[in-house]
PDB file of C-alpha atoms in Angstrom:
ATOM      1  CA  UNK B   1       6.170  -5.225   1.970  1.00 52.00           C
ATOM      2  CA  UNK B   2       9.536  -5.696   2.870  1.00 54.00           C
ATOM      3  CA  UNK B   3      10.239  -6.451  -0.869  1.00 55.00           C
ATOM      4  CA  UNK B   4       9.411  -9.981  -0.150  1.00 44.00           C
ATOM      5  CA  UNK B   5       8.494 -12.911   1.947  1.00 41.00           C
ATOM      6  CA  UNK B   6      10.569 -15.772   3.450  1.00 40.00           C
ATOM      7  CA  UNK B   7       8.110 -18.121   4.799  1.00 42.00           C
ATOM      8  CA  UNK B   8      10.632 -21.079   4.476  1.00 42.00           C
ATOM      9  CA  UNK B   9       9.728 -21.376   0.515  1.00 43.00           C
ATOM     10  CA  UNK B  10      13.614 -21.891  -0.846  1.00 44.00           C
ATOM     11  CA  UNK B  11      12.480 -20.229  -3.603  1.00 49.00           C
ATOM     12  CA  UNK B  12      12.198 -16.920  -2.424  1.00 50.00           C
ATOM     13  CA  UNK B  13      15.293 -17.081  -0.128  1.00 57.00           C
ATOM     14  CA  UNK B  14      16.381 -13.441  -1.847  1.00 61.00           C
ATOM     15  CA  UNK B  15      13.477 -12.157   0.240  1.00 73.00           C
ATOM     16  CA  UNK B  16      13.498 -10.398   3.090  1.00 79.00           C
ATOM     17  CA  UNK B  17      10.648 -11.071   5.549  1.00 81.00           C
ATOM     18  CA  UNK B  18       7.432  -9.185   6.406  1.00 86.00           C
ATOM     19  CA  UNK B  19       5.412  -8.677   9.648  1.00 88.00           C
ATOM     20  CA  UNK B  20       4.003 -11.873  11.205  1.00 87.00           C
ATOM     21  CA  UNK B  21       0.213 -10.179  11.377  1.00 92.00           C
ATOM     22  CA  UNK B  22       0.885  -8.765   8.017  1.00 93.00           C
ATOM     23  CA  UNK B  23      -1.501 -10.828   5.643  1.00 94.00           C
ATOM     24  CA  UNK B  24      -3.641 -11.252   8.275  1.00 96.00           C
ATOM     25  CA  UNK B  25      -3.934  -7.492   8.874  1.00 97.00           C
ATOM     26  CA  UNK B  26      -4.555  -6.956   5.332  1.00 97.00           C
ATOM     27  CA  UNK B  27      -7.155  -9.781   4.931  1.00 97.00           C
ATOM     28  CA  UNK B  28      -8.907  -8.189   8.104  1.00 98.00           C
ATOM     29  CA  UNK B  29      -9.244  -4.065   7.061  1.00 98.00           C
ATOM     30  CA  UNK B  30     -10.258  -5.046   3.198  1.00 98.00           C
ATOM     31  CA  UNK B  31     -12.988  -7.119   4.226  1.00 98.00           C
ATOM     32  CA  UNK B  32     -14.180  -4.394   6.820  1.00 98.00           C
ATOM     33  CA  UNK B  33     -13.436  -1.713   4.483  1.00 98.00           C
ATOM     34  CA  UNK B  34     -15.529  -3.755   1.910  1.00 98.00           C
ATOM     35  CA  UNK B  35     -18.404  -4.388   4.250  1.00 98.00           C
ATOM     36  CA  UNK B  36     -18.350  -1.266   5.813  1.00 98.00           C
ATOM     37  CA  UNK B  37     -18.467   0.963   2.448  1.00 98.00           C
ATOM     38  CA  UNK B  38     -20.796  -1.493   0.710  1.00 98.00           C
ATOM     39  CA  UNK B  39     -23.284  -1.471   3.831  1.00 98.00           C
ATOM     40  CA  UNK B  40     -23.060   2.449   4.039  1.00 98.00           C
ATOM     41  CA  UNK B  41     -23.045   3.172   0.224  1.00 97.00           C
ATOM     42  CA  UNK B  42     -26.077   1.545  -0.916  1.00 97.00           C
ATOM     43  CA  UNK B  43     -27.933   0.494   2.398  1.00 97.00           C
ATOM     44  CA  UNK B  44     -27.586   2.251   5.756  1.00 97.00           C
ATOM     45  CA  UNK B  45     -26.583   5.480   3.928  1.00 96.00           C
ATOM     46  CA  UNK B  46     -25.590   6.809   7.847  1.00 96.00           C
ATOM     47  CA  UNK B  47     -22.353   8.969   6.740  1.00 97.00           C
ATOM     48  CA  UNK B  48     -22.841   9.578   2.898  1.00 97.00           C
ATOM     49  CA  UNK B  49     -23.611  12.990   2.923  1.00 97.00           C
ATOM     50  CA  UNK B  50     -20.886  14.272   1.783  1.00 97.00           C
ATOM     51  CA  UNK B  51     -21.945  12.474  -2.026  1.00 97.00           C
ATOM     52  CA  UNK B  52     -24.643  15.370  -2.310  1.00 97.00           C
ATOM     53  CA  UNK B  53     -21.698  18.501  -1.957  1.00 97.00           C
ATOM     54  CA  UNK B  54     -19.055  16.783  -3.969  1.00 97.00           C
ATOM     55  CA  UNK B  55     -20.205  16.796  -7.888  1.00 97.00           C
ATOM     56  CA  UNK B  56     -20.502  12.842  -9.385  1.00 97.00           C
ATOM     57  CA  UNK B  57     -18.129  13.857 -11.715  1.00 98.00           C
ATOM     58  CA  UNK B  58     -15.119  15.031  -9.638  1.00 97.00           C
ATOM     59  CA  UNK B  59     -15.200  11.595  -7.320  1.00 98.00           C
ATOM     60  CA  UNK B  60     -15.686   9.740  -9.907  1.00 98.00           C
ATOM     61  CA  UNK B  61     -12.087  11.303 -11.880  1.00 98.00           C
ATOM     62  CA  UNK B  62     -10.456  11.152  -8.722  1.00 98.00           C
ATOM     63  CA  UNK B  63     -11.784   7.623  -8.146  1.00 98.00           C
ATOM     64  CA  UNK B  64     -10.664   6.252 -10.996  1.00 98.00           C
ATOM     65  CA  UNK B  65      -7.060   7.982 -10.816  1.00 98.00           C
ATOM     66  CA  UNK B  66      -6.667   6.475  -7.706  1.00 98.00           C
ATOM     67  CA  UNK B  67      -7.859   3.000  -8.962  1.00 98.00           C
ATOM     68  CA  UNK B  68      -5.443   3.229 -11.970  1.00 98.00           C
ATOM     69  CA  UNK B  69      -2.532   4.423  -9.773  1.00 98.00           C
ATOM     70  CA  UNK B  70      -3.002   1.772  -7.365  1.00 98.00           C
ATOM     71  CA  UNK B  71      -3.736  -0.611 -10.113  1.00 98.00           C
ATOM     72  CA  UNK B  72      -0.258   0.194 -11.607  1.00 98.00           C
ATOM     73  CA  UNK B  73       1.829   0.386  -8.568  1.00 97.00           C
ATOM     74  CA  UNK B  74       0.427  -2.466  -6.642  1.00 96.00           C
ATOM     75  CA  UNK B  75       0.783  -5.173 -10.135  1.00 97.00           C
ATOM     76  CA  UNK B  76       4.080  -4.006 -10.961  1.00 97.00           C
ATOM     77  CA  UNK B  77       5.360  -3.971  -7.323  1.00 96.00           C
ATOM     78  CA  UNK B  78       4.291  -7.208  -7.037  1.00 94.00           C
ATOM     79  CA  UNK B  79       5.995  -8.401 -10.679  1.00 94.00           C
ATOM     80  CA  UNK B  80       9.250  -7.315  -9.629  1.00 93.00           C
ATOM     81  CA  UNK B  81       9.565  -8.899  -5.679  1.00 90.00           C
ATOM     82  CA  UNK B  82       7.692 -12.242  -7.065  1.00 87.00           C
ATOM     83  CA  UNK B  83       8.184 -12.522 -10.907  1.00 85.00           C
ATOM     84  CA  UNK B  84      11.676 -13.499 -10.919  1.00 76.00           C
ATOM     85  CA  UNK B  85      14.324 -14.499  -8.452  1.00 75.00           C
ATOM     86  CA  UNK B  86      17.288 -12.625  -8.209  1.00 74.00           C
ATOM     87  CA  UNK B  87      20.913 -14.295  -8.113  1.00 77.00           C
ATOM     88  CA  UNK B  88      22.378 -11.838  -6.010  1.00 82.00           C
ATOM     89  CA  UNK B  89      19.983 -10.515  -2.545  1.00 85.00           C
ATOM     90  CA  UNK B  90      20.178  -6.722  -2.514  1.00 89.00           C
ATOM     91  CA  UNK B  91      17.939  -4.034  -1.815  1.00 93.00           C
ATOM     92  CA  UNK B  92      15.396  -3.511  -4.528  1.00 92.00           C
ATOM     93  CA  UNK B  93      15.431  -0.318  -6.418  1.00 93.00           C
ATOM     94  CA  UNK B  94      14.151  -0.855  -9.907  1.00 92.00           C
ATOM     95  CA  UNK B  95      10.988   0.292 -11.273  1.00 93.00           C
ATOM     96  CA  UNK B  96       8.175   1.800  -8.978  1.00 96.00           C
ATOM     97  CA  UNK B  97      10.614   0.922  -5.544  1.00 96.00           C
ATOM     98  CA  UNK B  98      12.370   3.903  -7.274  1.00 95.00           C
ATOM     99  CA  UNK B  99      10.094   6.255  -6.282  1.00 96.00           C
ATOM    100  CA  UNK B 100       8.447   4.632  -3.252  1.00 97.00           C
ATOM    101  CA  UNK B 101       9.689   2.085  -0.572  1.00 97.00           C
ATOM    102  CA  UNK B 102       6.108   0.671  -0.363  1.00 97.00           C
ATOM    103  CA  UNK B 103       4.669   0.715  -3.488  1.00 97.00           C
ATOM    104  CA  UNK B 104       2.595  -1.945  -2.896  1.00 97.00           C
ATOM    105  CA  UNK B 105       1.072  -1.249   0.462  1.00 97.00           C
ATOM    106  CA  UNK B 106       0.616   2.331  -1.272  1.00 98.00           C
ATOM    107  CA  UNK B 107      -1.345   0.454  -4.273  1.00 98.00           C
ATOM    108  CA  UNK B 108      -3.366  -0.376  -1.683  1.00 98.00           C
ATOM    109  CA  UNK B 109      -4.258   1.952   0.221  1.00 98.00           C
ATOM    110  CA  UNK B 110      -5.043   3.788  -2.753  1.00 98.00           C
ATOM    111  CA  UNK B 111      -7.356   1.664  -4.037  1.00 98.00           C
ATOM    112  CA  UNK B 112      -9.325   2.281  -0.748  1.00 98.00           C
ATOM    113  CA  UNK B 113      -9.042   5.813  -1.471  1.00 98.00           C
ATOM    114  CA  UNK B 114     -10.463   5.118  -4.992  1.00 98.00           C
ATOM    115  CA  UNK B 115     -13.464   3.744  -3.555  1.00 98.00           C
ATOM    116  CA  UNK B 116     -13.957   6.246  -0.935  1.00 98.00           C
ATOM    117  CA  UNK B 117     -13.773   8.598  -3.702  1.00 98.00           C
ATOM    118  CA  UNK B 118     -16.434   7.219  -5.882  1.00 98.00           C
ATOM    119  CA  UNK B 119     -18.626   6.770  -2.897  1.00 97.00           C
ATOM    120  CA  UNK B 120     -17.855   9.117   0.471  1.00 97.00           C
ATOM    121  CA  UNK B 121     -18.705   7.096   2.875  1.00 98.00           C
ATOM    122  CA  UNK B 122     -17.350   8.925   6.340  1.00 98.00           C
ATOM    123  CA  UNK B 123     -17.613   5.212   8.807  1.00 98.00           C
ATOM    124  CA  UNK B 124     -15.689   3.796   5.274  1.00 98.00           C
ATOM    125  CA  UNK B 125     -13.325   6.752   5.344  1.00 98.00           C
ATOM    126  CA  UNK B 126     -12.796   5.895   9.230  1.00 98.00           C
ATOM    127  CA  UNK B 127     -11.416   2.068   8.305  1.00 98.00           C
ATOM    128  CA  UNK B 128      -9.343   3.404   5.505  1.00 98.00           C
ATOM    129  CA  UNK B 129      -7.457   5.626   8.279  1.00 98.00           C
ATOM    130  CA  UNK B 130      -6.934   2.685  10.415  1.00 98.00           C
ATOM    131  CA  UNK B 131      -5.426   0.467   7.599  1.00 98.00           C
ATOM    132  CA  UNK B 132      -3.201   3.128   6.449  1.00 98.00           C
ATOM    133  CA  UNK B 133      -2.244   3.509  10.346  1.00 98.00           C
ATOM    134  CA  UNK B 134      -1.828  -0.334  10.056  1.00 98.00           C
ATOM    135  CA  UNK B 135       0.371  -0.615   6.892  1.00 98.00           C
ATOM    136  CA  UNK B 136       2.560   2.274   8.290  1.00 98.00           C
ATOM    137  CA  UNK B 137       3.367  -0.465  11.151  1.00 97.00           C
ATOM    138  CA  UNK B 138       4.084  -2.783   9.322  1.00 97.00           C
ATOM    139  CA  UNK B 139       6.165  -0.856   7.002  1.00 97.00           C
ATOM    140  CA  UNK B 140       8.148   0.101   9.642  1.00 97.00           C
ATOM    141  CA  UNK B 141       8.612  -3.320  11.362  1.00 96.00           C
ATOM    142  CA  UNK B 142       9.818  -4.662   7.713  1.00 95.00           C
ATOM    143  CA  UNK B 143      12.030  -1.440   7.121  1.00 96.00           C
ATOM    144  CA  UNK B 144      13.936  -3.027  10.505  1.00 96.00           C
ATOM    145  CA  UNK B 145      14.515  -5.924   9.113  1.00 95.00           C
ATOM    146  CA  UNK B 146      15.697  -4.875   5.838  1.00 95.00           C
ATOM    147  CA  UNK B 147      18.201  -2.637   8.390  1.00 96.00           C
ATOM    148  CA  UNK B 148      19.452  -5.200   9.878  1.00 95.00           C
ATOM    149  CA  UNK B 149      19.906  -7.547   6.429  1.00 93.00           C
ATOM    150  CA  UNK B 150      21.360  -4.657   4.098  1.00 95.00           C
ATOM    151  CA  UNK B 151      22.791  -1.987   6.854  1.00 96.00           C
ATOM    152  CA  UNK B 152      23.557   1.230   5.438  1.00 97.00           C
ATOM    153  CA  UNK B 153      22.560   0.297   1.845  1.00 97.00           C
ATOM    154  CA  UNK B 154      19.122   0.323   3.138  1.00 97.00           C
ATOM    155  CA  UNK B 155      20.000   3.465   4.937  1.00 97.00           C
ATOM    156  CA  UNK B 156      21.119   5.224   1.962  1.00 97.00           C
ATOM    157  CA  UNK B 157      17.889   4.291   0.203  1.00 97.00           C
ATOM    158  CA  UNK B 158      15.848   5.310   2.754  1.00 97.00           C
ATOM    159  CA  UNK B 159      17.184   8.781   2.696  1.00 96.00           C
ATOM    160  CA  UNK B 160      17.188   8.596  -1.361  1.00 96.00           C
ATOM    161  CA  UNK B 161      13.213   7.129  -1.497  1.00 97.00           C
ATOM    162  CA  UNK B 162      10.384   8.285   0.217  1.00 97.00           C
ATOM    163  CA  UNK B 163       8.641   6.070   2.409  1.00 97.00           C
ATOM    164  CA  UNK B 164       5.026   6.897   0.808  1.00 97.00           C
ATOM    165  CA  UNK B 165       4.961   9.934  -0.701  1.00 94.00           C
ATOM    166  CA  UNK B 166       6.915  10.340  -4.509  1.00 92.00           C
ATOM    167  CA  UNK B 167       9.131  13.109  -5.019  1.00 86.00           C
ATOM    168  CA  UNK B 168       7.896  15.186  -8.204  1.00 77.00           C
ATOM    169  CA  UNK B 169      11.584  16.415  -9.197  1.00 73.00           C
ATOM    170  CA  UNK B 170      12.090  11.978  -9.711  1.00 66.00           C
ATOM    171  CA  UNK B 171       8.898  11.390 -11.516  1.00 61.00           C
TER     172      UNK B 171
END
């Protein structure tokens, strides 16, 4: 999210703007995702067999440390573009935008991960791929326009904070 939206509301005139499709885009690969790893996990059961050679336990810790994770980064992401508006419009860089640049799209894309680890579904795992191909578009369409609004101060956190990935030496 380009640590914000515009959409003519004067109330969020600190933000910067996000990809027109965005929402959309979003809307479209969790319902697939949804439908697709519902239908496969406890119906068509077509790619699943990788459930039987990865122990119940093991997905289901990874699951839910993905689900946590995303949990966290996705709700406190979201507190700090939208829970209060900021007198002076500069590039964000408190809390979890510390660590990543997208710490919401990562919250979710992790919280497909957390299902496809509770459940392997492979045609799932497929549509999870896509998405994160997807939010990595989108990403970088937003990361333009924060370039053009901020300049080199979004330059300089760029090179300080990884797009997706946190640094361990920061955490």
């Amino acid at each position: 999210m380009a640590h914000g939206r515009s959409k003519g509301r004067s109330h969020w005139n600190d933000l910067t703007g996000e990809h027109g499709l965005g929402d959309a885009g979003q809307a479209f690969f969790a319902c697939l995702f949804g439908v697709v790893w519902v239908a496969d996990t406890y119906f068509l059961r077509y790619t699943t067999f990788l459930n039987e050679y990865i122990p119940s336990v093991i997905r289901v810790v990874l699951g839910a440390v993905f689900l946590l994770v995303s949990g966290y980064l996705a709700s406190t992401g979201l507190a700090i573009v939208f829970g209060k508006r900021r007198r002076i419009t500069a590039v964000i860089r408190e809390g979890v935008f510390n660590y990543v640049r997208h710490p919401i799209y990562l919250g979710e894309i992790l919280l497909y991960l957390g299902l496809l680890m509770l459940s392997v579904s492979l045609a799932a795992a497929i549509v999870w791929l896509m998405a994160v191909c997807f939010l990595h578009y989108i990403s970088r369409h937003e990361e333009q326009l924060l370039l053009a609004r901020f300049g080199t101060d979004y330059e300089e956190y760029m090179q300080a904070v990884p797009m997706w990935i946190p640094q361990l030496k920061k955490l």
